[in-house]
């Protein structure tokens, strides 16, 4: 049976990808951020997940406003990265896991989540930056992937409660998958930031620190916010917290914090990383 | 049931259905900039490129003035506008500084201060 070994929440700013491409990890501006991933990589080296299921938001690479799905599940054998408008080098393609993808799609639709299925899907920096942070160096990716895109572009957005429930449903579906597979769930985005309007540059450190704590101890509390409240408290792009909530929802077992880091600013963003280990309840009972 | 909006959050526009309709042509043009050849075509003849995508006068004027706030008022969405800003050589700090009416250095200092 498949097991969810943990969840990782991480920021995904495009500038991180540019800094990696330019080898700036040790510069004073970047070091406090990149140092936050050493413990993550050590844990990954020990636990060796087979598959990454990643909740992220597309920023106008794969989806446009002509057709905007609320929830879209990747069902491809391979996912490609591409130029998002800035000419950054594209990442190596990612190997998919169509068997797990279709299992998730069947389970989610049975669970009343009417998802869009994507047999072709370009993945942008919100997917590739977390992967590059986890496995730097440009070698072939050591995992298969299933990207799940959540609309954070065009309102109405799915509520935090809905995204948390989506995560719960994904978690149940993974644990009902018959293949012997270790799964890491990723939530990509945030933390607080606003790129647009006269309120650009808004950052809310107390709110972010509270979220990092509650994501482990009481995610239901965070799931009670409305989208409008999240915009007010975390900024228009801080709503990417819904990706972290979906990740946390998938962790159905006993959850313990392995590592966390918080740093301001990276680009215009309060950046965060949080690694949670998930011990399935069945394993605890045994 | 009333749907919460961002009207009460100063300096913030929620990109909802009304804005998505209003800004469609502008955002569609920006979406085309994922392709380097389209970025080059825009730079070669900006007016012709805007006309090809059917931008309205308010949108054309905002693009001409390089005014991000005016582009947002005209229905632009920041995720798509970022691709246009890249063509102008603006990064997100430049865009933030322009929208908040401060220098780029002051904008960066404000971000850094939020971490203390």
mmCIF file of N, CA and C in Angstrom, chain A residues 13 29 57-68 83-87 152-156 193-205 226-228 231-232 236-237 239-240 262 264-269, chain B residues 4-6 8-17 20 23-24 27-29 31 33-36 39 68-69 72 77-80 82-83 85-87 90 92-93 95-96 99-100 107-108 110-116:
data_model
loop_
_atom_site.group_PDB
_atom_site.id
_atom_site.type_symbol
_atom_site.label_atom_id
_atom_site.label_comp_id
_atom_site.label_asym_id
_atom_site.label_seq_id
_atom_site.Cartn_x
_atom_site.Cartn_y
_atom_site.Cartn_z
ATOM 1 N N UNK A 13 9.001 31.610 -5.136
ATOM 2 C CA UNK A 13 9.231 32.840 -5.908
ATOM 3 C C UNK A 13 10.127 32.593 -7.130
ATOM 4 N N UNK A 29 22.324 37.906 0.835
ATOM 5 C CA UNK A 29 20.876 38.070 0.658
ATOM 6 C C UNK A 29 20.166 36.720 0.647
ATOM 7 N N UNK A 57 0.008 26.532 -7.661
ATOM 8 C CA UNK A 57 -0.869 27.383 -8.467
ATOM 9 C C UNK A 57 -0.132 27.838 -9.722
ATOM 10 N N UNK A 58 -0.802 27.676 -10.849
ATOM 11 C CA UNK A 58 -0.229 28.090 -12.132
ATOM 12 C C UNK A 58 -0.327 29.614 -12.263
ATOM 13 N N UNK A 59 0.754 30.225 -12.781
ATOM 14 C CA UNK A 59 0.812 31.683 -12.919
ATOM 15 C C UNK A 59 0.709 32.109 -14.379
ATOM 16 N N UNK A 60 -0.019 31.369 -15.187
ATOM 17 C CA UNK A 60 -0.175 31.770 -16.579
ATOM 18 C C UNK A 60 0.854 31.115 -17.484
ATOM 19 N N UNK A 61 1.212 29.870 -17.198
ATOM 20 C CA UNK A 61 2.011 29.092 -18.143
ATOM 21 C C UNK A 61 1.103 28.062 -18.811
ATOM 22 N N UNK A 62 0.432 27.237 -17.985
ATOM 23 C CA UNK A 62 -0.435 26.189 -18.544
ATOM 24 C C UNK A 62 -1.871 26.663 -18.739
ATOM 25 N N UNK A 63 -2.362 27.469 -17.800
ATOM 26 C CA UNK A 63 -3.765 27.900 -17.869
ATOM 27 C C UNK A 63 -3.862 29.385 -18.159
ATOM 28 N N UNK A 64 -4.862 29.754 -18.962
ATOM 29 C CA UNK A 64 -5.194 31.158 -19.183
ATOM 30 C C UNK A 64 -6.656 31.367 -18.789
ATOM 31 N N UNK A 65 -7.110 32.596 -18.897
ATOM 32 C CA UNK A 65 -8.455 32.956 -18.462
ATOM 33 C C UNK A 65 -9.542 32.443 -19.406
ATOM 34 N N UNK A 66 -9.125 31.864 -20.541
ATOM 35 C CA UNK A 66 -10.142 31.288 -21.432
ATOM 36 C C UNK A 66 -10.796 30.074 -20.796
ATOM 37 N N UNK A 67 -9.987 29.306 -20.029
ATOM 38 C CA UNK A 67 -10.499 28.136 -19.312
ATOM 39 C C UNK A 67 -9.739 28.072 -18.006
ATOM 40 N N UNK A 68 -10.421 28.312 -16.905
ATOM 41 C CA UNK A 68 -9.722 28.376 -15.618
ATOM 42 C C UNK A 68 -10.309 27.357 -14.643
ATOM 43 N N UNK A 83 9.393 28.470 -20.760
ATOM 44 C CA UNK A 83 9.581 29.913 -20.586
ATOM 45 C C UNK A 83 8.260 30.540 -20.107
ATOM 46 N N UNK A 84 8.320 31.261 -18.992
ATOM 47 C CA UNK A 84 7.114 31.929 -18.484
ATOM 48 C C UNK A 84 7.065 33.390 -18.905
ATOM 49 N N UNK A 85 8.024 33.810 -19.715
ATOM 50 C CA UNK A 85 8.018 35.194 -20.149
ATOM 51 C C UNK A 85 9.326 35.908 -19.860
ATOM 52 N N UNK A 86 10.194 35.260 -19.099
ATOM 53 C CA UNK A 86 11.449 35.912 -18.720
ATOM 54 C C UNK A 86 12.665 35.227 -19.323
ATOM 55 N N UNK A 87 12.439 34.168 -20.115
ATOM 56 C CA UNK A 87 13.551 33.510 -20.779
ATOM 57 C C UNK A 87 14.464 32.712 -19.875
ATOM 58 N N UNK A 152 -5.572 30.237 -7.907
ATOM 59 C CA UNK A 152 -5.442 31.396 -7.021
ATOM 60 C C UNK A 152 -5.394 32.684 -7.839
ATOM 61 N N UNK A 153 -5.779 32.598 -9.118
ATOM 62 C CA UNK A 153 -5.661 33.745 -10.026
ATOM 63 C C UNK A 153 -6.986 34.501 -10.153
ATOM 64 N N UNK A 154 -8.034 33.779 -10.499
ATOM 65 C CA UNK A 154 -9.308 34.413 -10.842
ATOM 66 C C UNK A 154 -10.353 34.100 -9.771
ATOM 67 N N UNK A 155 -10.827 35.153 -9.097
ATOM 68 C CA UNK A 155 -11.844 34.960 -8.058
ATOM 69 C C UNK A 155 -13.197 34.682 -8.710
ATOM 70 N N UNK A 156 -14.083 33.897 -8.108
ATOM 71 C CA UNK A 156 -13.943 33.325 -6.778
ATOM 72 C C UNK A 156 -12.941 32.175 -6.719
ATOM 73 N N UNK A 193 2.428 37.995 1.001
ATOM 74 C CA UNK A 193 2.970 38.929 0.020
ATOM 75 C C UNK A 193 1.865 39.463 -0.881
ATOM 76 N N UNK A 194 2.105 40.665 -1.378
ATOM 77 C CA UNK A 194 1.188 41.278 -2.335
ATOM 78 C C UNK A 194 2.014 41.978 -3.403
ATOM 79 N N UNK A 195 1.785 41.594 -4.643
ATOM 80 C CA UNK A 195 2.560 42.154 -5.759
ATOM 81 C C UNK A 195 1.859 43.325 -6.419
ATOM 82 N N UNK A 196 0.534 43.393 -6.305
ATOM 83 C CA UNK A 196 -0.239 44.335 -7.108
ATOM 84 C C UNK A 196 -0.882 45.431 -6.278
ATOM 85 N N UNK A 197 -1.046 46.591 -6.923
ATOM 86 C CA UNK A 197 -1.806 47.691 -6.338
ATOM 87 C C UNK A 197 -0.982 48.549 -5.392
ATOM 88 N N UNK A 198 -1.657 49.553 -4.849
ATOM 89 C CA UNK A 198 -0.987 50.492 -3.947
ATOM 90 C C UNK A 198 -0.579 49.837 -2.631
ATOM 91 N N UNK A 199 -1.091 48.625 -2.369
ATOM 92 C CA UNK A 199 -0.714 47.894 -1.159
ATOM 93 C C UNK A 199 0.441 46.918 -1.432
ATOM 94 N N UNK A 200 1.066 47.015 -2.598
ATOM 95 C CA UNK A 200 2.187 46.127 -2.949
ATOM 96 C C UNK A 200 3.270 46.203 -1.878
ATOM 97 N N UNK A 201 3.863 45.053 -1.588
ATOM 98 C CA UNK A 201 4.908 44.997 -0.572
ATOM 99 C C UNK A 201 4.389 44.651 0.810
ATOM 100 N N UNK A 202 3.060 44.465 0.919
ATOM 101 C CA UNK A 202 2.481 44.118 2.221
ATOM 102 C C UNK A 202 3.009 42.765 2.702
ATOM 103 N N UNK A 203 3.492 42.742 3.921
ATOM 104 C CA UNK A 203 3.983 41.504 4.549
ATOM 105 C C UNK A 203 3.497 41.499 5.996
ATOM 106 N N UNK A 204 3.065 40.344 6.490
ATOM 107 C CA UNK A 204 2.495 40.244 7.836
ATOM 108 C C UNK A 204 3.207 39.137 8.615
ATOM 109 N N UNK A 205 4.310 39.514 9.249
ATOM 110 C CA UNK A 205 5.131 38.525 9.969
ATOM 111 C C UNK A 205 4.377 37.810 11.097
ATOM 112 N N UNK A 226 -11.891 33.060 5.549
ATOM 113 C CA UNK A 226 -12.420 33.214 4.186
ATOM 114 C C UNK A 226 -11.273 33.679 3.283
ATOM 115 N N UNK A 227 -11.475 33.588 1.976
ATOM 116 C CA UNK A 227 -10.471 34.106 1.041
ATOM 117 C C UNK A 227 -10.268 35.608 1.261
ATOM 118 N N UNK A 228 -11.366 36.359 1.447
ATOM 119 C CA UNK A 228 -11.234 37.811 1.652
ATOM 120 C C UNK A 228 -10.394 38.101 2.906
ATOM 121 N N UNK A 231 -6.776 37.501 2.030
ATOM 122 C CA UNK A 231 -6.233 38.614 1.256
ATOM 123 C C UNK A 231 -5.866 39.759 2.191
ATOM 124 N N UNK A 232 -6.745 40.051 3.134
ATOM 125 C CA UNK A 232 -6.483 41.157 4.053
ATOM 126 C C UNK A 232 -5.280 40.853 4.953
ATOM 127 N N UNK A 236 -2.725 39.776 -1.472
ATOM 128 C CA UNK A 236 -3.436 39.135 -2.588
ATOM 129 C C UNK A 236 -2.769 37.828 -3.024
ATOM 130 N N UNK A 237 -1.438 37.763 -2.946
ATOM 131 C CA UNK A 237 -0.764 36.515 -3.322
ATOM 132 C C UNK A 237 -0.525 35.608 -2.110
ATOM 133 N N UNK A 239 -2.719 34.384 -0.491
ATOM 134 C CA UNK A 239 -3.750 33.342 -0.535
ATOM 135 C C UNK A 239 -3.176 31.998 -0.981
ATOM 136 N N UNK A 240 -1.945 32.008 -1.494
ATOM 137 C CA UNK A 240 -1.303 30.726 -1.834
ATOM 138 C C UNK A 240 -1.185 29.807 -0.627
ATOM 139 N N UNK A 262 11.964 30.603 8.409
ATOM 140 C CA UNK A 262 11.169 31.761 7.981
ATOM 141 C C UNK A 262 12.132 32.901 7.747
ATOM 142 N N UNK A 264 12.514 36.982 5.788
ATOM 143 C CA UNK A 264 11.997 38.142 5.048
ATOM 144 C C UNK A 264 13.160 39.033 4.646
ATOM 145 N N UNK A 265 13.158 39.611 3.451
ATOM 146 C CA UNK A 265 12.294 39.222 2.325
ATOM 147 C C UNK A 265 13.069 38.362 1.338
ATOM 148 N N UNK A 266 12.361 37.579 0.555
ATOM 149 C CA UNK A 266 12.909 37.014 -0.671
ATOM 150 C C UNK A 266 12.074 37.608 -1.790
ATOM 151 N N UNK A 267 12.718 38.402 -2.624
ATOM 152 C CA UNK A 267 11.981 39.197 -3.600
ATOM 153 C C UNK A 267 10.975 40.035 -2.800
ATOM 154 N N UNK A 268 9.680 39.971 -3.118
ATOM 155 C CA UNK A 268 8.698 40.770 -2.368
ATOM 156 C C UNK A 268 7.939 39.936 -1.340
ATOM 157 N N UNK A 269 8.515 38.826 -0.939
ATOM 158 C CA UNK A 269 7.748 37.806 -0.246
ATOM 159 C C UNK A 269 8.359 37.436 1.097
ATOM 160 N N UNK B 4 -17.963 38.306 0.103
ATOM 161 C CA UNK B 4 -16.965 39.283 0.544
ATOM 162 C C UNK B 4 -16.125 39.754 -0.633
ATOM 163 N N UNK B 5 -15.806 40.999 -0.670
ATOM 164 C CA UNK B 5 -14.960 41.548 -1.720
ATOM 165 C C UNK B 5 -13.787 42.278 -1.070
ATOM 166 N N UNK B 6 -12.907 42.788 -1.922
ATOM 167 C CA UNK B 6 -11.744 43.478 -1.377
ATOM 168 C C UNK B 6 -11.966 44.985 -1.311
ATOM 169 N N UNK B 8 -12.979 46.849 0.787
ATOM 170 C CA UNK B 8 -12.595 47.489 2.050
ATOM 171 C C UNK B 8 -11.090 47.418 2.297
ATOM 172 N N UNK B 9 -10.352 46.702 1.450
ATOM 173 C CA UNK B 9 -8.908 46.594 1.640
ATOM 174 C C UNK B 9 -8.251 47.621 0.730
ATOM 175 N N UNK B 10 -7.767 48.683 1.328
ATOM 176 C CA UNK B 10 -7.228 49.799 0.545
ATOM 177 C C UNK B 10 -6.095 49.332 -0.358
ATOM 178 N N UNK B 11 -6.070 49.857 -1.574
ATOM 179 C CA UNK B 11 -4.971 49.549 -2.485
ATOM 180 C C UNK B 11 -5.004 48.147 -3.042
ATOM 181 N N UNK B 12 -6.181 47.498 -2.972
ATOM 182 C CA UNK B 12 -6.274 46.098 -3.387
ATOM 183 C C UNK B 12 -7.470 45.912 -4.314
ATOM 184 N N UNK B 13 -7.238 45.259 -5.450
ATOM 185 C CA UNK B 13 -8.312 44.918 -6.385
ATOM 186 C C UNK B 13 -8.375 43.408 -6.506
ATOM 187 N N UNK B 14 -9.514 42.821 -6.133
ATOM 188 C CA UNK B 14 -9.654 41.380 -6.348
ATOM 189 C C UNK B 14 -9.938 41.136 -7.825
ATOM 190 N N UNK B 15 -9.196 40.194 -8.405
ATOM 191 C CA UNK B 15 -9.374 39.888 -9.822
ATOM 192 C C UNK B 15 -10.546 38.911 -9.967
ATOM 193 N N UNK B 16 -11.756 39.485 -10.043
ATOM 194 C CA UNK B 16 -12.970 38.665 -10.094
ATOM 195 C C UNK B 16 -13.522 38.614 -11.524
ATOM 196 N N UNK B 17 -14.724 38.114 -11.656
ATOM 197 C CA UNK B 17 -15.322 37.954 -12.982
ATOM 198 C C UNK B 17 -15.422 39.270 -13.742
ATOM 199 N N UNK B 20 -11.989 40.124 -14.864
ATOM 200 C CA UNK B 20 -11.526 39.146 -15.860
ATOM 201 C C UNK B 20 -12.134 39.438 -17.228
ATOM 202 N N UNK B 23 -10.489 42.935 -18.455
ATOM 203 C CA UNK B 23 -9.072 42.884 -18.815
ATOM 204 C C UNK B 23 -8.685 41.808 -19.809
ATOM 205 N N UNK B 24 -9.688 41.144 -20.383
ATOM 206 C CA UNK B 24 -9.379 39.935 -21.150
ATOM 207 C C UNK B 24 -8.356 40.176 -22.261
ATOM 208 N N UNK B 27 -4.834 40.904 -20.818
ATOM 209 C CA UNK B 27 -4.218 39.711 -20.229
ATOM 210 C C UNK B 27 -3.872 38.678 -21.292
ATOM 211 N N UNK B 28 -4.717 38.617 -22.324
ATOM 212 C CA UNK B 28 -4.438 37.667 -23.404
ATOM 213 C C UNK B 28 -3.149 38.052 -24.131
ATOM 214 N N UNK B 29 -2.959 39.348 -24.319
ATOM 215 C CA UNK B 29 -1.703 39.801 -24.931
ATOM 216 C C UNK B 29 -0.512 39.416 -24.040
ATOM 217 N N UNK B 31 -0.316 37.037 -21.877
ATOM 218 C CA UNK B 31 -0.142 35.576 -21.906
ATOM 219 C C UNK B 31 0.698 35.170 -23.114
ATOM 220 N N UNK B 33 3.197 36.513 -24.201
ATOM 221 C CA UNK B 33 4.622 36.808 -23.996
ATOM 222 C C UNK B 33 5.407 35.642 -23.388
ATOM 223 N N UNK B 34 4.741 34.513 -23.128
ATOM 224 C CA UNK B 34 5.490 33.305 -22.774
ATOM 225 C C UNK B 34 6.413 32.890 -23.922
ATOM 226 N N UNK B 35 6.084 33.352 -25.111
ATOM 227 C CA UNK B 35 6.863 33.005 -26.307
ATOM 228 C C UNK B 35 7.823 34.156 -26.638
ATOM 229 N N UNK B 36 9.100 33.843 -26.705
ATOM 230 C CA UNK B 36 10.120 34.878 -26.933
ATOM 231 C C UNK B 36 9.901 35.621 -28.257
ATOM 232 N N UNK B 39 7.497 38.357 -27.672
ATOM 233 C CA UNK B 39 8.107 39.478 -26.952
ATOM 234 C C UNK B 39 8.875 40.368 -27.940
ATOM 235 N N UNK B 68 1.594 50.470 -14.117
ATOM 236 C CA UNK B 68 1.036 49.204 -13.647
ATOM 237 C C UNK B 68 -0.309 49.430 -12.963
ATOM 238 N N UNK B 69 -0.434 50.478 -12.159
ATOM 239 C CA UNK B 69 -1.716 50.752 -11.494
ATOM 240 C C UNK B 69 -2.830 50.977 -12.522
ATOM 241 N N UNK B 72 -3.828 47.683 -14.001
ATOM 242 C CA UNK B 72 -4.688 46.918 -13.098
ATOM 243 C C UNK B 72 -6.107 47.491 -13.126
ATOM 244 N N UNK B 77 -4.219 41.573 -14.802
ATOM 245 C CA UNK B 77 -3.939 40.707 -13.652
ATOM 246 C C UNK B 77 -2.430 40.618 -13.487
ATOM 247 N N UNK B 78 -1.969 40.760 -12.257
ATOM 248 C CA UNK B 78 -0.532 40.897 -12.011
ATOM 249 C C UNK B 78 0.264 39.688 -12.491
ATOM 250 N N UNK B 79 -0.319 38.487 -12.436
ATOM 251 C CA UNK B 79 0.426 37.311 -12.892
ATOM 252 C C UNK B 79 0.752 37.413 -14.388
ATOM 253 N N UNK B 80 -0.187 37.990 -15.150
ATOM 254 C CA UNK B 80 0.052 38.153 -16.586
ATOM 255 C C UNK B 80 0.848 39.428 -16.853
ATOM 256 N N UNK B 82 3.081 40.669 -15.152
ATOM 257 C CA UNK B 82 4.497 40.456 -14.826
ATOM 258 C C UNK B 82 5.307 40.109 -16.070
ATOM 259 N N UNK B 83 4.660 39.421 -17.011
ATOM 260 C CA UNK B 83 5.365 39.052 -18.253
ATOM 261 C C UNK B 83 5.638 40.294 -19.099
ATOM 262 N N UNK B 85 5.864 43.373 -17.756
ATOM 263 C CA UNK B 85 6.851 44.142 -16.982
ATOM 264 C C UNK B 85 8.261 43.654 -17.284
ATOM 265 N N UNK B 86 8.392 42.328 -17.486
ATOM 266 C CA UNK B 86 9.698 41.763 -17.811
ATOM 267 C C UNK B 86 10.250 42.319 -19.112
ATOM 268 N N UNK B 87 9.371 42.545 -20.082
ATOM 269 C CA UNK B 87 9.802 43.115 -21.365
ATOM 270 C C UNK B 87 10.348 44.526 -21.161
ATOM 271 N N UNK B 90 11.483 45.584 -15.954
ATOM 272 C CA UNK B 90 11.121 45.784 -14.550
ATOM 273 C C UNK B 90 11.139 44.440 -13.819
ATOM 274 N N UNK B 92 10.095 42.640 -9.860
ATOM 275 C CA UNK B 92 8.930 42.865 -8.987
ATOM 276 C C UNK B 92 9.158 43.998 -7.983
ATOM 277 N N UNK B 93 10.425 44.273 -7.654
ATOM 278 C CA UNK B 93 10.679 45.430 -6.782
ATOM 279 C C UNK B 93 10.425 46.740 -7.541
ATOM 280 N N UNK B 95 8.300 47.096 -9.929
ATOM 281 C CA UNK B 95 6.841 47.192 -10.055
ATOM 282 C C UNK B 95 6.226 47.642 -8.729
ATOM 283 N N UNK B 96 6.725 47.092 -7.634
ATOM 284 C CA UNK B 96 6.223 47.481 -6.310
ATOM 285 C C UNK B 96 6.509 48.942 -6.013
ATOM 286 N N UNK B 99 4.195 51.239 -8.077
ATOM 287 C CA UNK B 99 2.802 51.257 -7.621
ATOM 288 C C UNK B 99 2.632 51.991 -6.296
ATOM 289 N N UNK B 100 3.665 51.984 -5.479
ATOM 290 C CA UNK B 100 3.541 52.611 -4.158
ATOM 291 C C UNK B 100 4.171 54.002 -4.137
ATOM 292 N N UNK B 107 11.512 50.986 -1.375
ATOM 293 C CA UNK B 107 10.608 49.833 -1.394
ATOM 294 C C UNK B 107 11.306 48.601 -0.807
ATOM 295 N N UNK B 108 12.556 48.394 -1.215
ATOM 296 C CA UNK B 108 13.323 47.251 -0.685
ATOM 297 C C UNK B 108 13.524 47.393 0.823
ATOM 298 N N UNK B 110 11.568 48.874 2.875
ATOM 299 C CA UNK B 110 10.279 48.591 3.517
ATOM 300 C C UNK B 110 10.075 47.082 3.670
ATOM 301 N N UNK B 111 10.443 46.330 2.633
ATOM 302 C CA UNK B 111 10.339 44.869 2.705
ATOM 303 C C UNK B 111 11.247 44.326 3.808
ATOM 304 N N UNK B 112 12.469 44.811 3.825
ATOM 305 C CA UNK B 112 13.426 44.321 4.835
ATOM 306 C C UNK B 112 12.936 44.655 6.238
ATOM 307 N N UNK B 113 12.335 45.842 6.394
ATOM 308 C CA UNK B 113 11.852 46.255 7.717
ATOM 309 C C UNK B 113 10.737 45.344 8.216
ATOM 310 N N UNK B 114 9.972 44.764 7.285
ATOM 311 C CA UNK B 114 8.878 43.869 7.677
ATOM 312 C C UNK B 114 9.402 42.615 8.363
ATOM 313 N N UNK B 115 10.687 42.298 8.155
ATOM 314 C CA UNK B 115 11.272 41.104 8.762
ATOM 315 C C UNK B 115 11.797 41.329 10.171
ATOM 316 N N UNK B 116 11.883 42.590 10.575
ATOM 317 C CA UNK B 116 12.445 42.853 11.907
ATOM 318 C C UNK B 116 11.385 42.809 13.003
#
